[in-house]
PDB file of C-alpha atoms in Angstrom:
ATOM      1  CA  MET A  27      46.570  12.052 -10.888  1.00 41.00           C
ATOM      2  CA  LYS A  28      44.020  10.955  -8.004  1.00 44.00           C
ATOM      3  CA  GLU A  29      43.727   7.412  -7.522  1.00 46.00           C
ATOM      4  CA  ASP A  30      40.345   5.163  -8.287  1.00 48.00           C
ATOM      5  CA  LYS A  31      39.788   4.189  -4.759  1.00 47.00           C
ATOM      6  CA  THR A  32      37.100   2.364  -6.236  1.00 45.00           C
ATOM      7  CA  GLN A  33      39.407   0.185  -7.879  1.00 47.00           C
ATOM      8  CA  ARG A  34      41.007  -1.301  -4.897  1.00 50.00           C
ATOM      9  CA  ILE A  35      37.953  -2.274  -2.906  1.00 61.00           C
ATOM     10  CA  ARG A  36      37.385  -6.206  -3.566  1.00 69.00           C
ATOM     11  CA  ARG A  37      33.811  -7.392  -2.535  1.00 76.00           C
ATOM     12  CA  THR A  38      31.887 -10.672  -2.805  1.00 85.00           C
ATOM     13  CA  ARG A  39      28.955 -11.553  -5.067  1.00 85.00           C
ATOM     14  CA  ASN A  40      26.180 -10.238  -2.332  1.00 87.00           C
ATOM     15  CA  GLU A  41      28.527  -7.540  -0.920  1.00 89.00           C
ATOM     16  CA  LEU A  42      28.323  -6.039  -4.591  1.00 92.00           C
ATOM     17  CA  LYS A  43      24.542  -6.492  -4.737  1.00 91.00           C
ATOM     18  CA  GLU A  44      23.716  -5.179  -1.401  1.00 92.00           C
ATOM     19  CA  ALA A  45      25.820  -1.946  -2.351  1.00 93.00           C
ATOM     20  CA  THR A  46      24.663  -1.745  -5.743  1.00 94.00           C
ATOM     21  CA  LEU A  47      20.842  -2.365  -4.611  1.00 93.00           C
ATOM     22  CA  ARG A  48      21.603   0.097  -1.859  1.00 93.00           C
ATOM     23  CA  ALA A  49      22.755   2.863  -4.593  1.00 94.00           C
ATOM     24  CA  VAL A  50      19.259   2.577  -6.444  1.00 94.00           C
ATOM     25  CA  SER A  51      17.342   2.881  -3.402  1.00 91.00           C
ATOM     26  CA  GLU A  52      19.266   6.519  -2.407  1.00 93.00           C
ATOM     27  CA  LEU A  53      19.013   7.393  -6.111  1.00 92.00           C
ATOM     28  CA  SER A  54      15.646   6.527  -6.312  1.00 89.00           C
ATOM     29  CA  LYS A  55      15.322   9.329  -3.758  1.00 87.00           C
ATOM     30  CA  GLU A  56      17.230  11.630  -5.559  1.00 89.00           C
ATOM     31  CA  LYS A  57      16.128  11.768  -8.958  1.00 86.00           C
ATOM     32  CA  GLY A  58      13.630   8.942  -9.157  1.00 83.00           C
ATOM     33  CA  LEU A  59      13.940   5.548 -10.603  1.00 87.00           C
ATOM     34  CA  SER A  60      13.183   6.452 -14.519  1.00 84.00           C
ATOM     35  CA  ARG A  61      16.581   8.850 -14.473  1.00 88.00           C
ATOM     36  CA  ILE A  62      18.674   6.579 -12.963  1.00 92.00           C
ATOM     37  CA  THR A  63      21.789   4.964 -15.582  1.00 93.00           C
ATOM     38  CA  MET A  64      25.126   2.516 -14.708  1.00 93.00           C
ATOM     39  CA  VAL A  65      27.130   5.647 -14.290  1.00 94.00           C
ATOM     40  CA  ASP A  66      24.879   6.827 -11.429  1.00 94.00           C
ATOM     41  CA  ILE A  67      24.906   3.716  -9.691  1.00 94.00           C
ATOM     42  CA  GLY A  68      29.010   2.628 -10.103  1.00 93.00           C
ATOM     43  CA  GLU A  69      29.843   6.349  -8.556  1.00 94.00           C
ATOM     44  CA  LYS A  70      26.651   6.314  -5.380  1.00 94.00           C
ATOM     45  CA  ALA A  71      27.766   2.214  -4.806  1.00 92.00           C
ATOM     46  CA  GLY A  72      31.838   2.985  -5.497  1.00 92.00           C
ATOM     47  CA  ILE A  73      31.820   0.494  -8.351  1.00 92.00           C
ATOM     48  CA  ARG A  74      33.608   0.610 -11.698  1.00 92.00           C
ATOM     49  CA  VAL A  75      31.359   0.732 -14.417  1.00 93.00           C
ATOM     50  CA  ASP A  76      33.103  -2.403 -16.274  1.00 92.00           C
ATOM     51  CA  VAL A  77      32.349  -4.216 -13.288  1.00 92.00           C
ATOM     52  CA  LEU A  78      28.437  -3.635 -13.026  1.00 93.00           C
ATOM     53  CA  LYS A  79      28.009  -4.654 -16.996  1.00 93.00           C
ATOM     54  CA  ARG A  80      30.363  -7.815 -16.119  1.00 92.00           C
ATOM     55  CA  ASN A  81      27.598  -8.546 -13.161  1.00 92.00           C
ATOM     56  CA  TYR A  82      24.475  -7.151 -14.087  1.00 92.00           C
ATOM     57  CA  THR A  83      24.831  -6.282 -17.841  1.00 89.00           C
ATOM     58  CA  SER A  84      22.501  -3.378 -18.240  1.00 90.00           C
ATOM     59  CA  VAL A  85      20.728  -1.162 -15.864  1.00 90.00           C
ATOM     60  CA  GLU A  86      17.196  -2.881 -16.521  1.00 88.00           C
ATOM     61  CA  LYS A  87      18.885  -5.843 -15.067  1.00 89.00           C
ATOM     62  CA  ILE A  88      19.400  -3.959 -11.997  1.00 92.00           C
ATOM     63  CA  LEU A  89      16.573  -2.072 -11.972  1.00 89.00           C
ATOM     64  CA  SER A  90      14.548  -5.743 -12.061  1.00 85.00           C
ATOM     65  CA  LEU A  91      16.718  -7.003  -9.384  1.00 88.00           C
ATOM     66  CA  TYR A  92      15.882  -3.801  -7.508  1.00 89.00           C
ATOM     67  CA  ALA A  93      11.727  -4.588  -8.059  1.00 86.00           C
ATOM     68  CA  ALA A  94      12.356  -7.829  -6.857  1.00 81.00           C
ATOM     69  CA  SER A  95      13.483  -6.823  -3.742  1.00 84.00           C
ATOM     70  CA  VAL A  96      11.435  -3.820  -2.582  1.00 84.00           C
ATOM     71  CA  ASP A  97       7.606  -5.798  -4.464  1.00 80.00           C
ATOM     72  CA  TYR A  98       5.595  -7.030  -1.808  1.00 79.00           C
ATOM     73  CA  TRP A  99       4.277  -9.870  -4.004  1.00 75.00           C
ATOM     74  CA  ILE A 100       8.198 -11.239  -5.399  1.00 67.00           C
ATOM     75  CA  SER A 101       9.863 -10.014  -2.054  1.00 62.00           C
ATOM     76  CA  ASP A 102       7.975 -11.162   0.859  1.00 59.00           C
ATOM     77  CA  LEU A 103       4.434 -12.955  -0.268  1.00 57.00           C
ATOM     78  CA  PHE A 104       5.909 -16.297  -2.685  1.00 53.00           C
ATOM     79  CA  THR A 105       8.791 -17.275   0.056  1.00 53.00           C
ATOM     80  CA  PRO A 106       8.874 -20.289   2.615  1.00 50.00           C
ATOM     81  CA  LYS A 107       7.830 -18.070   5.336  1.00 50.00           C
ATOM     82  CA  HIS A 108       4.429 -17.341   3.934  1.00 50.00           C
ATOM     83  CA  PRO A 109       4.003 -20.368   1.446  1.00 47.00           C
ATOM     84  CA  MET A 110       0.397 -19.931  -0.558  1.00 53.00           C
ATOM     85  CA  VAL A 111      -0.535 -23.892  -0.394  1.00 55.00           C
ATOM     86  CA  THR A 112      -4.088 -23.149   0.489  1.00 68.00           C
ATOM     87  CA  THR A 113      -6.930 -20.872  -0.769  1.00 78.00           C
ATOM     88  CA  ASN A 114      -9.666 -20.019   1.768  1.00 88.00           C
ATOM     89  CA  GLU A 115     -11.075 -17.258   3.202  1.00 92.00           C
ATOM     90  CA  LYS A 116      -8.246 -16.621   5.933  1.00 91.00           C
ATOM     91  CA  VAL A 117      -5.384 -17.151   4.061  1.00 88.00           C
ATOM     92  CA  MET A 118      -7.136 -14.281   1.175  1.00 91.00           C
ATOM     93  CA  ILE A 119      -7.473 -11.535   3.754  1.00 93.00           C
ATOM     94  CA  GLU A 120      -3.547 -12.465   5.330  1.00 90.00           C
ATOM     95  CA  VAL A 121      -2.637 -12.075   1.544  1.00 88.00           C
ATOM     96  CA  PHE A 122      -4.395  -8.785   0.832  1.00 93.00           C
ATOM     97  CA  THR A 123      -3.769  -7.491   4.530  1.00 94.00           C
ATOM     98  CA  ASN A 124      -0.494  -8.096   4.833  1.00 91.00           C
ATOM     99  CA  LEU A 125      -0.051  -5.787   1.374  1.00 92.00           C
ATOM    100  CA  ALA A 126      -1.989  -2.894   2.251  1.00 95.00           C
ATOM    101  CA  ASN A 127       0.102  -2.789   6.060  1.00 94.00           C
ATOM    102  CA  ALA A 128       3.439  -3.278   3.387  1.00 91.00           C
ATOM    103  CA  LEU A 129       2.687  -0.415   1.331  1.00 94.00           C
ATOM    104  CA  TYR A 130       2.086   1.518   3.766  1.00 95.00           C
ATOM    105  CA  ASN A 131       5.225   1.390   5.112  1.00 92.00           C
ATOM    106  CA  ASP A 132       7.237   0.661   1.876  1.00 90.00           C
ATOM    107  CA  SER A 133       8.209   4.111   0.498  1.00 89.00           C
ATOM    108  CA  GLU A 134      10.451   2.381  -1.925  1.00 89.00           C
ATOM    109  CA  MET A 135       7.491  -0.114  -3.266  1.00 90.00           C
ATOM    110  CA  GLN A 136       5.168   2.618  -3.786  1.00 93.00           C
ATOM    111  CA  LYS A 137       7.956   4.210  -5.629  1.00 90.00           C
ATOM    112  CA  LEU A 138       8.171   1.571  -7.826  1.00 90.00           C
ATOM    113  CA  LEU A 139       4.623   1.382  -8.744  1.00 92.00           C
ATOM    114  CA  LEU A 140       4.766   5.083  -9.433  1.00 91.00           C
ATOM    115  CA  TRP A 141       6.949   4.584 -12.118  1.00 90.00           C
ATOM    116  CA  GLU A 142       5.241   1.569 -13.440  1.00 89.00           C
ATOM    117  CA  LEU A 143       2.555   3.703 -13.927  1.00 90.00           C
ATOM    118  CA  SER A 144       4.256   6.961 -14.996  1.00 89.00           C
ATOM    119  CA  GLU A 145       6.558   5.504 -17.613  1.00 87.00           C
ATOM    120  CA  ASP A 146       5.758   3.327 -20.373  1.00 88.00           C
ATOM    121  CA  ASN A 147       8.884   0.723 -21.325  1.00 85.00           C
ATOM    122  CA  PRO A 148      10.291  -2.400 -22.009  1.00 85.00           C
ATOM    123  CA  THR A 149      11.626  -2.189 -18.173  1.00 84.00           C
ATOM    124  CA  THR A 150       8.411  -1.256 -16.384  1.00 88.00           C
ATOM    125  CA  ARG A 151       6.673  -3.688 -18.480  1.00 89.00           C
ATOM    126  CA  ARG A 152       8.854  -5.988 -17.586  1.00 85.00           C
ATOM    127  CA  LEU A 153       8.211  -5.662 -13.835  1.00 84.00           C
ATOM    128  CA  ALA A 154       4.802  -5.290 -14.386  1.00 87.00           C
ATOM    129  CA  ALA A 155       4.612  -8.580 -15.912  1.00 87.00           C
ATOM    130  CA  ASN A 156       6.702 -10.681 -13.890  1.00 82.00           C
ATOM    131  CA  ARG A 157       4.457  -9.829 -10.707  1.00 83.00           C
ATOM    132  CA  GLU A 158       1.865 -11.473 -13.110  1.00 84.00           C
ATOM    133  CA  LEU A 159       3.754 -14.384 -12.987  1.00 80.00           C
ATOM    134  CA  PHE A 160       4.703 -14.505  -9.586  1.00 75.00           C
ATOM    135  CA  TYR A 161       0.926 -14.909  -8.053  1.00 75.00           C
ATOM    136  CA  ALA A 162      -0.884 -16.295 -11.260  1.00 79.00           C
ATOM    137  CA  ASP A 163      -0.668 -20.356 -10.254  1.00 77.00           C
ATOM    138  CA  VAL A 164      -2.753 -19.095  -6.503  1.00 78.00           C
ATOM    139  CA  PHE A 165      -5.146 -17.055  -8.370  1.00 81.00           C
ATOM    140  CA  ALA A 166      -5.902 -19.994 -10.549  1.00 86.00           C
ATOM    141  CA  GLN A 167      -6.557 -21.766  -7.257  1.00 87.00           C
ATOM    142  CA  TYR A 168      -8.634 -19.370  -6.488  1.00 90.00           C
ATOM    143  CA  ASN A 169     -10.993 -19.397  -9.608  1.00 90.00           C
ATOM    144  CA  ASN A 170     -10.978 -23.060  -9.614  1.00 90.00           C
ATOM    145  CA  LEU A 171     -12.393 -22.293  -5.923  1.00 90.00           C
ATOM    146  CA  PHE A 172     -15.293 -20.279  -7.511  1.00 91.00           C
ATOM    147  CA  LYS A 173     -15.849 -22.058 -10.616  1.00 85.00           C
ATOM    148  CA  ASP A 174     -19.303 -21.983 -11.727  1.00 77.00           C
ATOM    149  CA  THR A 175     -20.160 -19.926  -9.282  1.00 82.00           C
ATOM    150  CA  GLY A 176     -20.810 -16.843 -11.193  1.00 80.00           C
ATOM    151  CA  LEU A 177     -18.594 -14.859  -8.827  1.00 87.00           C
ATOM    152  CA  HIS A 178     -15.871 -13.302 -10.729  1.00 91.00           C
ATOM    153  CA  ILE A 179     -13.107 -14.546  -8.322  1.00 93.00           C
ATOM    154  CA  ASP A 180     -10.233 -13.079 -10.831  1.00 93.00           C
ATOM    155  CA  ILE A 181     -11.797  -9.266 -11.216  1.00 95.00           C
ATOM    156  CA  ILE A 182     -12.983  -9.079  -7.897  1.00 95.00           C
ATOM    157  CA  SER A 183      -9.563  -9.777  -6.594  1.00 94.00           C
ATOM    158  CA  ALA A 184      -8.081  -7.126  -9.245  1.00 94.00           C
ATOM    159  CA  LEU A 185     -10.499  -4.788  -7.795  1.00 97.00           C
ATOM    160  CA  ILE A 186      -9.189  -4.767  -4.225  1.00 97.00           C
ATOM    161  CA  ASN A 187      -5.655  -5.179  -5.130  1.00 95.00           C
ATOM    162  CA  ALA A 188      -6.193  -1.964  -7.458  1.00 96.00           C
ATOM    163  CA  GLY A 189      -7.898  -0.086  -4.713  1.00 97.00           C
ATOM    164  CA  ILE A 190      -5.540  -1.010  -2.088  1.00 97.00           C
ATOM    165  CA  TYR A 191      -2.856   0.844  -4.505  1.00 96.00           C
ATOM    166  CA  TYR A 192      -5.037   3.613  -5.273  1.00 97.00           C
ATOM    167  CA  LEU A 193      -6.007   4.473  -2.044  1.00 97.00           C
ATOM    168  CA  ILE A 194      -2.439   4.814  -0.499  1.00 97.00           C
ATOM    169  CA  LEU A 195      -0.551   6.033  -3.362  1.00 96.00           C
ATOM    170  CA  HIS A 196      -3.446   9.074  -3.068  1.00 96.00           C
ATOM    171  CA  ARG A 197      -3.604   9.562   0.634  1.00 96.00           C
ATOM    172  CA  LYS A 198      -1.595  12.306   0.536  1.00 93.00           C
ATOM    173  CA  ARG A 199      -3.540  14.436  -2.100  1.00 94.00           C
ATOM    174  CA  SER A 200      -7.004  14.641  -0.780  1.00 95.00           C
ATOM    175  CA  THR A 201      -9.488  12.661   0.919  1.00 96.00           C
ATOM    176  CA  PHE A 202     -11.178   9.624  -0.915  1.00 97.00           C
ATOM    177  CA  TRP A 203     -14.788   9.346  -0.353  1.00 96.00           C
ATOM    178  CA  GLY A 204     -14.468  11.479   2.462  1.00 96.00           C
ATOM    179  CA  VAL A 205     -11.837   9.624   4.416  1.00 97.00           C
ATOM    180  CA  ASP A 206      -8.698  10.281   5.033  1.00 97.00           C
ATOM    181  CA  PHE A 207      -6.353   7.452   4.427  1.00 97.00           C
ATOM    182  CA  SER A 208      -3.696   8.745   5.682  1.00 96.00           C
ATOM    183  CA  LYS A 209      -4.340   9.021   9.400  1.00 96.00           C
ATOM    184  CA  ARG A 210      -3.739   6.123  11.610  1.00 95.00           C
ATOM    185  CA  PRO A 211      -7.652   5.428  12.343  1.00 96.00           C
ATOM    186  CA  GLU A 212      -8.670   5.436   9.058  1.00 97.00           C
ATOM    187  CA  ARG A 213      -5.995   2.957   7.907  1.00 96.00           C
ATOM    188  CA  LYS A 214      -7.111   0.885  10.792  1.00 97.00           C
ATOM    189  CA  ARG A 215     -10.417   1.075   9.703  1.00 98.00           C
ATOM    190  CA  PHE A 216      -8.994   0.253   5.697  1.00 98.00           C
ATOM    191  CA  ILE A 217      -7.393  -2.888   6.890  1.00 97.00           C
ATOM    192  CA  GLU A 218     -10.827  -4.051   8.495  1.00 98.00           C
ATOM    193  CA  ALA A 219     -12.483  -3.180   5.489  1.00 98.00           C
ATOM    194  CA  ILE A 220     -10.506  -5.627   3.095  1.00 98.00           C
ATOM    195  CA  GLY A 221     -11.352  -8.306   5.608  1.00 97.00           C
ATOM    196  CA  GLN A 222     -14.850  -7.699   5.769  1.00 98.00           C
ATOM    197  CA  VAL A 223     -15.200  -7.267   1.317  1.00 97.00           C
ATOM    198  CA  ILE A 224     -13.310 -10.813   1.252  1.00 97.00           C
ATOM    199  CA  THR A 225     -15.908 -12.417   4.066  1.00 97.00           C
ATOM    200  CA  LEU A 226     -18.762 -10.768   2.126  1.00 96.00           C
ATOM    201  CA  ILE A 227     -17.306 -13.086  -0.632  1.00 96.00           C
ATOM    202  CA  PHE A 228     -17.002 -15.738   0.875  1.00 96.00           C
ATOM    203  CA  ASN A 229     -20.690 -15.804   2.167  1.00 96.00           C
ATOM    204  CA  ALA A 230     -21.859 -15.587  -1.161  1.00 93.00           C
ATOM    205  CA  LEU A 231     -19.773 -18.502  -2.010  1.00 93.00           C
ATOM    206  CA  GLU A 232     -20.875 -20.724   0.477  1.00 93.00           C
ATOM    207  CA  GLN A 233     -24.466 -19.744  -0.194  1.00 91.00           C
ATOM    208  CA  GLN A 234     -24.189 -20.467  -3.753  1.00 89.00           C
ATOM    209  CA  LYS A 235     -22.852 -23.952  -2.590  1.00 88.00           C
ATOM    210  CA  GLN A 236     -25.915 -24.517  -0.818  1.00 91.00           C
ATOM    211  CA  THR A 237     -27.913 -23.436  -3.511  1.00 91.00           C
ATOM    212  CA  VAL A 238     -26.651 -25.300  -5.577  1.00 89.00           C
ATOM    213  CA  GLU A 239     -27.100 -28.369  -3.650  1.00 90.00           C
ATOM    214  CA  ILE A 240     -30.392 -27.735  -3.367  1.00 92.00           C
ATOM    215  CA  ALA A 241     -31.294 -27.678  -7.099  1.00 91.00           C
ATOM    216  CA  ARG A 242     -29.137 -31.053  -7.208  1.00 89.00           C
ATOM    217  CA  ARG A 243     -31.497 -32.647  -4.356  1.00 92.00           C
ATOM    218  CA  LEU A 244     -34.045 -30.948  -6.416  1.00 92.00           C
ATOM    219  CA  LYS A 245     -33.597 -32.226  -9.452  1.00 90.00           C
ATOM    220  CA  GLN A 246     -32.826 -35.954  -8.290  1.00 92.00           C
ATOM    221  CA  LYS A 247     -36.596 -35.893  -6.875  1.00 91.00           C
ATOM    222  CA  GLY A 248     -37.645 -35.117 -10.379  1.00 92.00           C
ATOM    223  CA  VAL A 249     -39.287 -31.421  -9.789  1.00 92.00           C
ATOM    224  CA  ALA A 250     -38.701 -29.750 -13.423  1.00 91.00           C
ATOM    225  CA  LEU A 251     -35.856 -27.749 -14.437  1.00 91.00           C
ATOM    226  CA  ASP A 252     -37.937 -24.576 -14.989  1.00 92.00           C
ATOM    227  CA  VAL A 253     -39.372 -24.494 -11.463  1.00 92.00           C
ATOM    228  CA  ILE A 254     -35.503 -25.383 -10.363  1.00 91.00           C
ATOM    229  CA  VAL A 255     -34.178 -22.638 -12.446  1.00 91.00           C
ATOM    230  CA  GLU A 256     -37.259 -20.267 -11.320  1.00 92.00           C
ATOM    231  CA  CYS A 257     -36.540 -20.965  -7.188  1.00 90.00           C
ATOM    232  CA  THR A 258     -33.206 -21.006  -7.397  1.00 90.00           C
ATOM    233  CA  GLY A 259     -31.905 -18.639 -10.202  1.00 88.00           C
ATOM    234  CA  LEU A 260     -29.604 -20.580 -11.144  1.00 86.00           C
ATOM    235  CA  PRO A 261     -28.713 -20.593 -15.027  1.00 86.00           C
ATOM    236  CA  ASN A 262     -31.166 -23.337 -16.954  1.00 88.00           C
ATOM    237  CA  GLU A 263     -28.394 -25.049 -18.594  1.00 86.00           C
ATOM    238  CA  PHE A 264     -25.844 -25.363 -15.272  1.00 85.00           C
ATOM    239  CA  VAL A 265     -29.120 -26.544 -14.041  1.00 87.00           C
ATOM    240  CA  GLU A 266     -29.274 -29.046 -16.097  1.00 88.00           C
ATOM    241  CA  GLN A 267     -25.486 -30.492 -16.126  1.00 85.00           C
ATOM    242  CA  LEU A 268     -26.351 -30.980 -12.201  1.00 85.00           C
TER     243      LEU A 268
END
């Protein structure tokens, strides 16, 4: 009888994790994430299935671990190297331009996103929900920064994020609005445009702050509310509360 060599390999917990994730990465290229089984991972990594189950319980747990290792939001952004302790234009530009550059270069994250879009199952729903949890606190700070400005920063951020995902995942199918996002010059323009959009948003924020301050001073000088509303374009209810 042929000897099972996997029984003789002794690995540390970190070595087991590395071998498991490496196997998932290779299998994702061969058959796609949705078709990977615990047996597949064991054979590819040279690890007995019972050892895998003892350490990770299920293939869903392994895929969640893999997702965390390749997801920009989880594996790169929210780390001591990139602390998100401030909310300003520079940080927001850095977050989204880094996301675009990371996604362009990371085929594994591309596969992860495509899997989430094409497969509706408990694992893909949980992965998407976990990502939301990681950056929810950060964007709560941005929501507070843009509070009472009329600028829906959460929706705007979602549009920027979704645009990055779609344009990069779609880039090999065709041009989009006449732009070939697979070409390096257009990629450079894409990254620049992300910064331009965010700068416009923060310029609008500053303009809104100035308008509110003008409205506040006019109110202090006794100018009628309807005149302030007409001149500033601010909602009547908002001016009343100044």
